[in-house]
Amino acid sequence: MLTGKKRDELVQRVCQAQMELYQNPALAEQYKETFVYYPEQWFSPYIDRRRENGWGLYGLLNIQKGEKEKMARQNLRNFELFDAPVGLFFTLHKDLGVGSKMDISMMIQNVMLAAKARGLDTCPQAAWNHFHSIVLDVLGAGEDEELVCGMSLGYADPDHIVNTFITPRVPVEEFAVFVDE
């Protein structure tokens, strides 16, 4: 958990790295994730849902297709922790397998539910994974650690337009099978 000066140091360092990466995409080689979070090639229906969510949010923010500067600025908000005062960063020993990532994912969900029960809001963020080397350095994590995700923790501004966006959801019948004999 990062707050105060350490939180601000991380935000400053990663925002600087992100801006340099935006200016020079060749730097992406030094900011590779340690594990594949998203598919290398998106396909339907997932790419369609991803686009629907992305353009829905950008529409609220008045960001049109091709407005790269506005998109880059919105992307930078991830690394500002959306102005939340607390950044949570979840790590695992890098030699652990997929099952451990599933386990920590369940624990992360419980953190989110516990925060909500206490009137706090969260935003899990895979975006931080590209900058794992900076995050782990600021955290003082060991070389055997791997960043799973970051999370903003604070109070959402109910008046900010971004917080009015409700992501579309498919009906449960589209992804679950109910068996009854």
Short mmCIF file of C-alpha atoms in Angstrom, two decimals:
data_model
loop_
_atom_site.label_atom_id
_atom_site.label_comp_id
_atom_site.label_asym_id
_atom_site.label_seq_id
_atom_site.Cartn_x
_atom_site.Cartn_y
_atom_site.Cartn_z
CA MET A 1 0.00 0.00 0.00
CA LEU A 2 1.37 3.39 -0.99
CA THR A 3 0.28 6.74 0.40
CA GLY A 4 1.83 10.14 0.86
CA LYS A 5 5.27 10.84 -0.56
CA LYS A 6 5.87 7.26 -1.74
CA ARG A 7 2.56 7.28 -3.61
CA ASP A 8 3.45 10.61 -5.18
CA GLU A 9 6.93 9.36 -6.13
CA LEU A 10 5.46 6.35 -7.91
CA VAL A 11 2.85 8.45 -9.72
CA GLN A 12 5.52 10.91 -10.87
CA ARG A 13 7.95 8.22 -12.05
CA VAL A 14 5.37 6.14 -13.91
CA CYS A 15 3.64 9.16 -15.46
CA GLN A 16 7.04 10.34 -16.70
CA ALA A 17 7.76 6.89 -18.15
CA GLN A 18 4.32 6.76 -19.79
CA MET A 19 4.80 10.19 -21.37
CA GLU A 20 8.24 9.18 -22.68
CA LEU A 21 6.72 5.98 -24.07
CA TYR A 22 4.00 7.99 -25.80
CA GLN A 23 6.65 10.20 -27.39
CA ASN A 24 8.89 7.25 -28.29
CA PRO A 25 6.97 3.96 -28.79
CA ALA A 26 10.27 2.10 -29.27
CA LEU A 27 10.68 2.30 -25.48
CA ALA A 28 7.92 -0.31 -25.16
CA GLU A 29 10.61 -3.01 -25.21
CA GLN A 30 11.80 -1.92 -21.76
CA TYR A 31 8.25 -1.87 -20.37
CA LYS A 32 7.03 -5.37 -21.11
CA GLU A 33 4.71 -7.16 -18.71
CA THR A 34 6.12 -10.19 -16.93
CA PHE A 35 3.09 -12.25 -17.92
CA VAL A 36 0.46 -11.97 -20.62
CA TYR A 37 -2.57 -10.27 -19.12
CA TYR A 38 -4.61 -9.70 -22.26
CA PRO A 39 -4.79 -11.91 -25.35
CA GLU A 40 -2.21 -11.13 -28.00
CA GLN A 41 -4.99 -11.23 -30.60
CA TRP A 42 -8.49 -10.16 -29.55
CA PHE A 43 -11.48 -11.92 -31.16
CA SER A 44 -15.28 -11.77 -31.05
CA PRO A 45 -17.21 -11.41 -28.88
CA TYR A 46 -14.48 -10.08 -26.55
CA ILE A 47 -13.05 -7.47 -28.90
CA ASP A 48 -16.58 -6.21 -29.54
CA ARG A 49 -17.27 -5.87 -25.82
CA ARG A 50 -13.91 -4.19 -25.25
CA ARG A 51 -14.63 -1.66 -27.99
CA GLU A 52 -18.16 -1.05 -26.73
CA ASN A 53 -16.82 -0.26 -23.25
CA GLY A 54 -13.92 1.83 -24.52
CA TRP A 55 -15.95 3.94 -26.90
CA GLY A 56 -18.76 4.27 -24.37
CA LEU A 57 -16.35 5.75 -21.85
CA TYR A 58 -14.59 7.91 -24.44
CA GLY A 59 -17.97 9.13 -25.65
CA LEU A 60 -18.82 10.38 -22.17
CA LEU A 61 -15.44 12.11 -22.03
CA ASN A 62 -15.92 13.63 -25.49
CA ILE A 63 -12.93 11.79 -26.91
CA GLN A 64 -13.40 10.95 -30.59
CA LYS A 65 -11.67 8.27 -32.62
CA GLY A 66 -8.23 9.47 -33.68
CA GLU A 67 -7.85 12.06 -30.89
CA LYS A 68 -4.58 10.55 -29.71
CA GLU A 69 -3.61 13.37 -27.36
CA LYS A 70 -6.92 13.12 -25.49
CA MET A 71 -6.65 9.33 -25.40
CA ALA A 72 -3.10 9.54 -24.04
CA ARG A 73 -4.21 12.01 -21.37
CA GLN A 74 -7.07 9.74 -20.30
CA ASN A 75 -4.70 6.76 -20.21
CA LEU A 76 -2.37 8.76 -17.97
CA ARG A 77 -5.18 9.01 -15.40
CA ASN A 78 -4.51 5.33 -14.61
CA PHE A 79 -1.04 6.24 -13.43
CA GLU A 80 -2.33 9.18 -11.42
CA LEU A 81 -4.40 6.60 -9.54
CA PHE A 82 -7.46 8.58 -10.65
CA ASP A 83 -6.51 11.02 -7.84
CA ALA A 84 -7.09 8.36 -5.17
CA PRO A 85 -4.92 8.88 -2.08
CA VAL A 86 -4.00 5.19 -1.81
CA GLY A 87 -2.40 2.85 -4.31
CA LEU A 88 -2.53 -0.87 -3.61
CA PHE A 89 -0.15 -3.15 -5.50
CA PHE A 90 -0.50 -6.90 -5.49
CA THR A 91 2.52 -9.10 -6.06
CA LEU A 92 3.37 -12.78 -6.07
CA HIS A 93 6.56 -14.76 -6.13
CA LYS A 94 7.34 -14.98 -9.84
CA ASP A 95 7.87 -18.77 -9.74
CA LEU A 96 4.27 -19.40 -8.70
CA GLY A 97 1.84 -20.56 -11.37
CA VAL A 98 -1.50 -19.59 -12.82
CA GLY A 99 -3.35 -21.05 -9.84
CA SER A 100 -1.65 -18.56 -7.55
CA LYS A 101 -2.75 -15.72 -9.81
CA MET A 102 -6.30 -17.07 -9.50
CA ASP A 103 -5.93 -17.22 -5.72
CA ILE A 104 -4.67 -13.65 -5.43
CA SER A 105 -7.43 -12.52 -7.80
CA MET A 106 -10.00 -13.87 -5.35
CA MET A 107 -8.22 -12.10 -2.52
CA ILE A 108 -8.20 -8.85 -4.55
CA GLN A 109 -11.96 -9.16 -5.06
CA ASN A 110 -12.36 -9.56 -1.30
CA VAL A 111 -10.31 -6.39 -0.72
CA MET A 112 -12.63 -4.57 -3.14
CA LEU A 113 -15.74 -5.87 -1.36
CA ALA A 114 -14.34 -5.02 2.08
CA ALA A 115 -13.49 -1.50 0.90
CA LYS A 116 -17.00 -1.01 -0.52
CA ALA A 117 -18.52 -2.26 2.74
CA ARG A 118 -16.59 0.52 4.47
CA GLY A 119 -17.74 3.19 2.02
CA LEU A 120 -14.56 3.23 -0.07
CA ASP A 121 -14.23 2.79 -3.81
CA THR A 122 -11.63 0.84 -5.77
CA CYS A 123 -10.43 0.48 -9.32
CA PRO A 124 -8.27 -2.54 -10.19
CA GLN A 125 -5.72 -1.62 -12.84
CA ALA A 126 -3.72 -3.95 -15.05
CA ALA A 127 -2.23 -0.87 -16.73
CA TRP A 128 0.47 -0.73 -14.06
CA ASN A 129 1.90 -4.10 -15.13
CA HIS A 130 3.92 -2.56 -17.96
CA PHE A 131 5.78 -0.49 -15.39
CA HIS A 132 6.42 -3.33 -12.95
CA SER A 133 10.11 -2.50 -12.65
CA ILE A 134 9.33 1.01 -11.40
CA VAL A 135 6.51 -0.16 -9.14
CA LEU A 136 8.57 -2.93 -7.58
CA ASP A 137 11.50 -0.55 -7.07
CA VAL A 138 9.34 2.00 -5.25
CA LEU A 139 7.72 -0.77 -3.19
CA GLY A 140 11.14 -2.16 -2.27
CA ALA A 141 9.98 -5.59 -3.45
CA GLY A 142 12.45 -8.41 -3.91
CA GLU A 143 13.72 -9.57 -7.28
CA ASP A 144 11.60 -12.70 -6.89
CA GLU A 145 8.35 -10.67 -6.91
CA GLU A 146 6.03 -10.12 -9.86
CA LEU A 147 3.37 -7.41 -10.09
CA VAL A 148 -0.13 -8.82 -10.63
CA CYS A 149 -2.01 -5.51 -10.68
CA GLY A 150 -2.41 -2.15 -9.07
CA MET A 151 -5.52 -0.68 -7.52
CA SER A 152 -6.73 2.82 -6.70
CA LEU A 153 -8.42 3.16 -3.32
CA GLY A 154 -10.35 6.20 -2.16
CA TYR A 155 -13.69 7.94 -2.54
CA ALA A 156 -15.11 8.18 -6.05
CA ASP A 157 -16.37 11.61 -7.05
CA PRO A 158 -20.05 10.91 -7.83
CA ASP A 159 -20.24 14.15 -9.81
CA HIS A 160 -17.40 13.27 -12.18
CA ILE A 161 -18.83 12.14 -15.52
CA VAL A 162 -16.53 9.13 -15.71
CA ASN A 163 -18.28 7.69 -12.66
CA THR A 164 -21.64 7.74 -14.41
CA PHE A 165 -20.49 5.16 -16.95
CA ILE A 166 -22.06 1.76 -16.41
CA THR A 167 -20.28 -0.94 -18.35
CA PRO A 168 -22.64 -3.06 -20.43
CA ARG A 169 -23.05 -6.63 -19.24
CA VAL A 170 -24.21 -9.68 -21.11
CA PRO A 171 -27.04 -11.67 -19.53
CA VAL A 172 -25.87 -14.47 -17.27
CA GLU A 173 -27.44 -17.00 -19.67
CA GLU A 174 -24.80 -16.06 -22.26
CA PHE A 175 -21.88 -17.26 -20.13
CA ALA A 176 -23.35 -19.75 -17.67
CA VAL A 177 -24.95 -23.14 -18.11
CA PHE A 178 -27.64 -24.21 -15.66
CA VAL A 179 -28.15 -27.94 -15.38
CA ASP A 180 -31.30 -29.27 -13.73
CA GLU A 181 -32.38 -32.88 -13.83
#
